[in-house]
Short mmCIF file of C-alpha atoms in Angstrom, two decimals:
data_model
loop_
_atom_site.label_atom_id
_atom_site.label_comp_id
_atom_site.label_asym_id
_atom_site.label_seq_id
_atom_site.Cartn_x
_atom_site.Cartn_y
_atom_site.Cartn_z
CA MET A 1 83.63 144.49 223.95
CA LYS A 2 81.48 144.24 227.00
CA ALA A 3 81.91 141.65 230.08
CA HIS A 4 79.17 141.33 232.51
CA VAL A 5 80.35 140.27 236.51
CA HIS A 6 77.63 138.79 238.48
CA VAL A 7 78.26 139.32 242.37
CA MET A 8 76.38 137.58 244.81
CA LEU A 9 77.31 137.03 248.56
CA LYS A 10 77.94 133.20 249.02
CA ASP A 11 75.36 130.64 250.21
CA GLY A 12 75.00 130.59 254.35
CA VAL A 13 76.15 134.16 254.54
CA LEU A 14 73.44 136.48 256.32
CA ASP A 15 71.95 139.47 253.76
CA PRO A 16 70.76 142.21 255.72
CA GLN A 17 69.71 144.13 252.56
CA GLY A 18 68.02 141.13 251.13
CA GLU A 19 66.28 141.07 254.72
CA ALA A 20 65.09 144.33 254.44
CA VAL A 21 63.68 144.35 250.92
CA ARG A 22 61.82 141.01 251.77
CA HIS A 23 60.31 142.82 255.14
CA ALA A 24 59.54 145.88 252.83
CA LEU A 25 58.01 143.93 250.30
CA GLY A 26 55.41 142.14 252.67
CA GLY A 27 54.58 145.67 254.37
CA LEU A 28 53.72 146.26 250.79
CA GLY A 29 51.42 143.53 250.70
CA PHE A 30 53.35 141.23 248.67
CA ASP A 31 53.35 137.81 250.87
CA GLY A 32 54.19 135.22 248.66
CA VAL A 33 58.32 136.00 248.79
CA GLN A 34 59.95 133.74 251.04
CA GLY A 35 63.40 134.88 250.67
CA VAL A 36 65.38 137.90 248.66
CA ARG A 37 69.28 137.96 247.78
CA GLN A 38 70.65 140.94 246.71
CA GLY A 39 73.80 141.29 244.57
CA LYS A 40 76.05 143.56 241.78
CA VAL A 41 75.90 143.27 238.15
CA ILE A 42 78.98 145.24 237.14
CA GLU A 43 79.06 145.74 232.99
CA LEU A 44 82.52 146.59 231.96
CA ASP A 45 83.35 148.41 228.56
CA LEU A 46 86.91 146.92 227.58
CA ALA A 47 88.98 147.21 225.26
CA ASP A 48 89.34 144.36 222.45
CA GLY A 49 90.84 141.55 222.83
CA THR A 50 90.63 141.75 227.00
CA SER A 51 90.97 137.86 227.94
CA GLU A 52 88.48 136.72 230.39
CA ASP A 53 91.70 135.83 232.79
CA THR A 54 92.06 139.53 233.19
CA VAL A 55 88.52 140.47 234.16
CA ARG A 56 89.02 137.35 236.68
CA ASP A 57 91.89 139.26 237.73
CA MET A 58 89.98 142.36 238.43
CA CYS A 59 87.01 140.43 240.07
CA GLU A 60 90.03 139.20 242.62
CA LYS A 61 91.89 142.30 243.12
CA LEU A 62 88.66 144.42 243.41
CA LEU A 63 85.09 143.76 241.88
CA ALA A 64 84.51 140.84 244.55
CA ASN A 65 85.04 140.56 247.80
CA THR A 66 86.15 136.90 247.67
CA VAL A 67 85.86 136.32 251.49
CA ILE A 68 82.10 136.77 251.46
CA GLU A 69 81.13 136.99 247.50
CA SER A 70 80.99 134.83 244.63
CA TYR A 71 81.34 135.97 241.23
CA ARG A 72 80.16 135.07 238.09
CA ILE A 73 81.76 136.65 234.27
CA GLU A 74 79.82 136.96 231.02
CA MET A 75 82.17 138.05 228.36
CA ALA A 76 80.15 139.53 225.49
CA MET B 1 60.08 129.47 242.19
CA LYS B 2 62.78 131.77 241.45
CA ALA B 3 62.95 135.15 239.78
CA HIS B 4 65.92 137.63 238.88
CA VAL B 5 65.36 141.17 238.26
CA HIS B 6 68.17 143.30 237.23
CA VAL B 7 67.96 146.71 237.85
CA MET B 8 70.71 149.49 236.00
CA LEU B 9 70.84 152.90 235.70
CA LYS B 10 69.14 154.47 232.53
CA ASP B 11 71.67 155.29 229.76
CA GLY B 12 72.58 159.01 230.12
CA VAL B 13 72.42 159.25 233.91
CA LEU B 14 75.76 159.42 235.88
CA ASP B 15 77.25 156.61 237.34
CA PRO B 16 79.27 157.68 239.66
CA GLN B 17 79.98 154.25 241.42
CA GLY B 18 80.96 153.13 237.83
CA GLU B 19 83.43 156.07 237.66
CA ALA B 20 84.68 155.08 240.82
CA VAL B 21 85.55 151.57 240.00
CA ARG B 22 86.77 152.70 236.65
CA HIS B 23 89.35 155.07 238.04
CA ALA B 24 90.11 152.19 240.83
CA LEU B 25 90.88 149.72 238.13
CA GLY B 26 92.95 152.24 236.32
CA GLY B 27 95.15 152.71 239.76
CA LEU B 28 95.40 148.90 239.88
CA GLY B 29 96.99 148.64 236.31
CA PHE B 30 94.13 147.49 234.26
CA ASP B 31 94.32 150.02 231.68
CA GLY B 32 91.70 148.69 229.05
CA VAL B 33 88.95 149.77 231.14
CA GLN B 34 86.58 152.46 228.89
CA GLY B 35 83.81 152.26 231.01
CA VAL B 36 81.96 150.77 234.18
CA ARG B 37 78.17 150.52 234.75
CA GLN B 38 77.16 148.94 238.08
CA GLY B 39 73.77 148.06 239.03
CA LYS B 40 71.86 145.42 241.08
CA VAL B 41 70.55 141.93 240.89
CA ILE B 42 67.71 140.87 243.24
CA GLU B 43 66.99 137.13 243.51
CA LEU B 44 63.53 136.47 245.03
CA ASP B 45 62.74 133.09 246.45
CA LEU B 46 58.94 133.52 245.55
CA ALA B 47 55.77 131.04 246.26
CA ASP B 48 54.53 128.70 243.28
CA GLY B 49 52.72 130.45 240.64
CA THR B 50 53.64 133.92 241.52
CA SER B 51 53.04 135.64 237.98
CA GLU B 52 55.44 137.81 236.21
CA ASP B 53 53.28 140.64 236.67
CA THR B 54 53.15 140.35 240.19
CA VAL B 55 57.34 140.66 240.20
CA ARG B 56 56.63 143.82 237.96
CA ASP B 57 54.29 145.38 240.47
CA MET B 58 57.58 144.85 242.92
CA CYS B 59 59.94 146.33 240.74
CA GLU B 60 57.32 148.92 239.96
CA LYS B 61 56.68 149.88 243.87
CA LEU B 62 60.05 149.12 245.27
CA LEU B 63 63.20 147.14 243.66
CA ALA B 64 63.49 150.04 241.12
CA ASN B 65 63.68 153.92 241.32
CA THR B 66 62.15 153.78 237.49
CA VAL B 67 62.65 157.64 237.41
CA ILE B 68 66.48 156.58 237.03
CA GLU B 69 66.54 152.93 236.62
CA SER B 70 65.74 150.36 234.18
CA TYR B 71 64.78 146.91 235.06
CA ARG B 72 64.46 143.22 233.48
CA ILE B 73 62.66 140.22 235.05
CA GLU B 74 63.79 136.67 234.67
CA MET B 75 61.47 133.84 235.74
CA ALA B 76 62.62 130.65 236.28
#
């Protein structure tokens, strides 16, 4: 079975990577870009029967820095 | 308006970052993890009326390395 974890910086946390992308897009002539936020998507290939709680435990312990990041789990 | 771009490594391309995460999860005692693939999700805050073709152009020129990465666009 698969699970997808979407990890994004929390609102209010400065995103220098997103700013760099926005600036670069502007330099390429894309002028309608008002903001860019960049995060991670982690695709997990798990043994059948793995629970969402286990995936949440993985997020809390490793996959997300919960001080500055929030995460969303999609079980598939 | 917003657009989300999901960028993942193409199948068959080695994902050292994903391997490192899988190894670390195993070290934390999560033994049911058979594979990990890590990619990017880019949230774009765009001027109203920006077309999906423009976002695809951004992907082709900057947001994705189309030699080793594939991307998926969600207009919101």
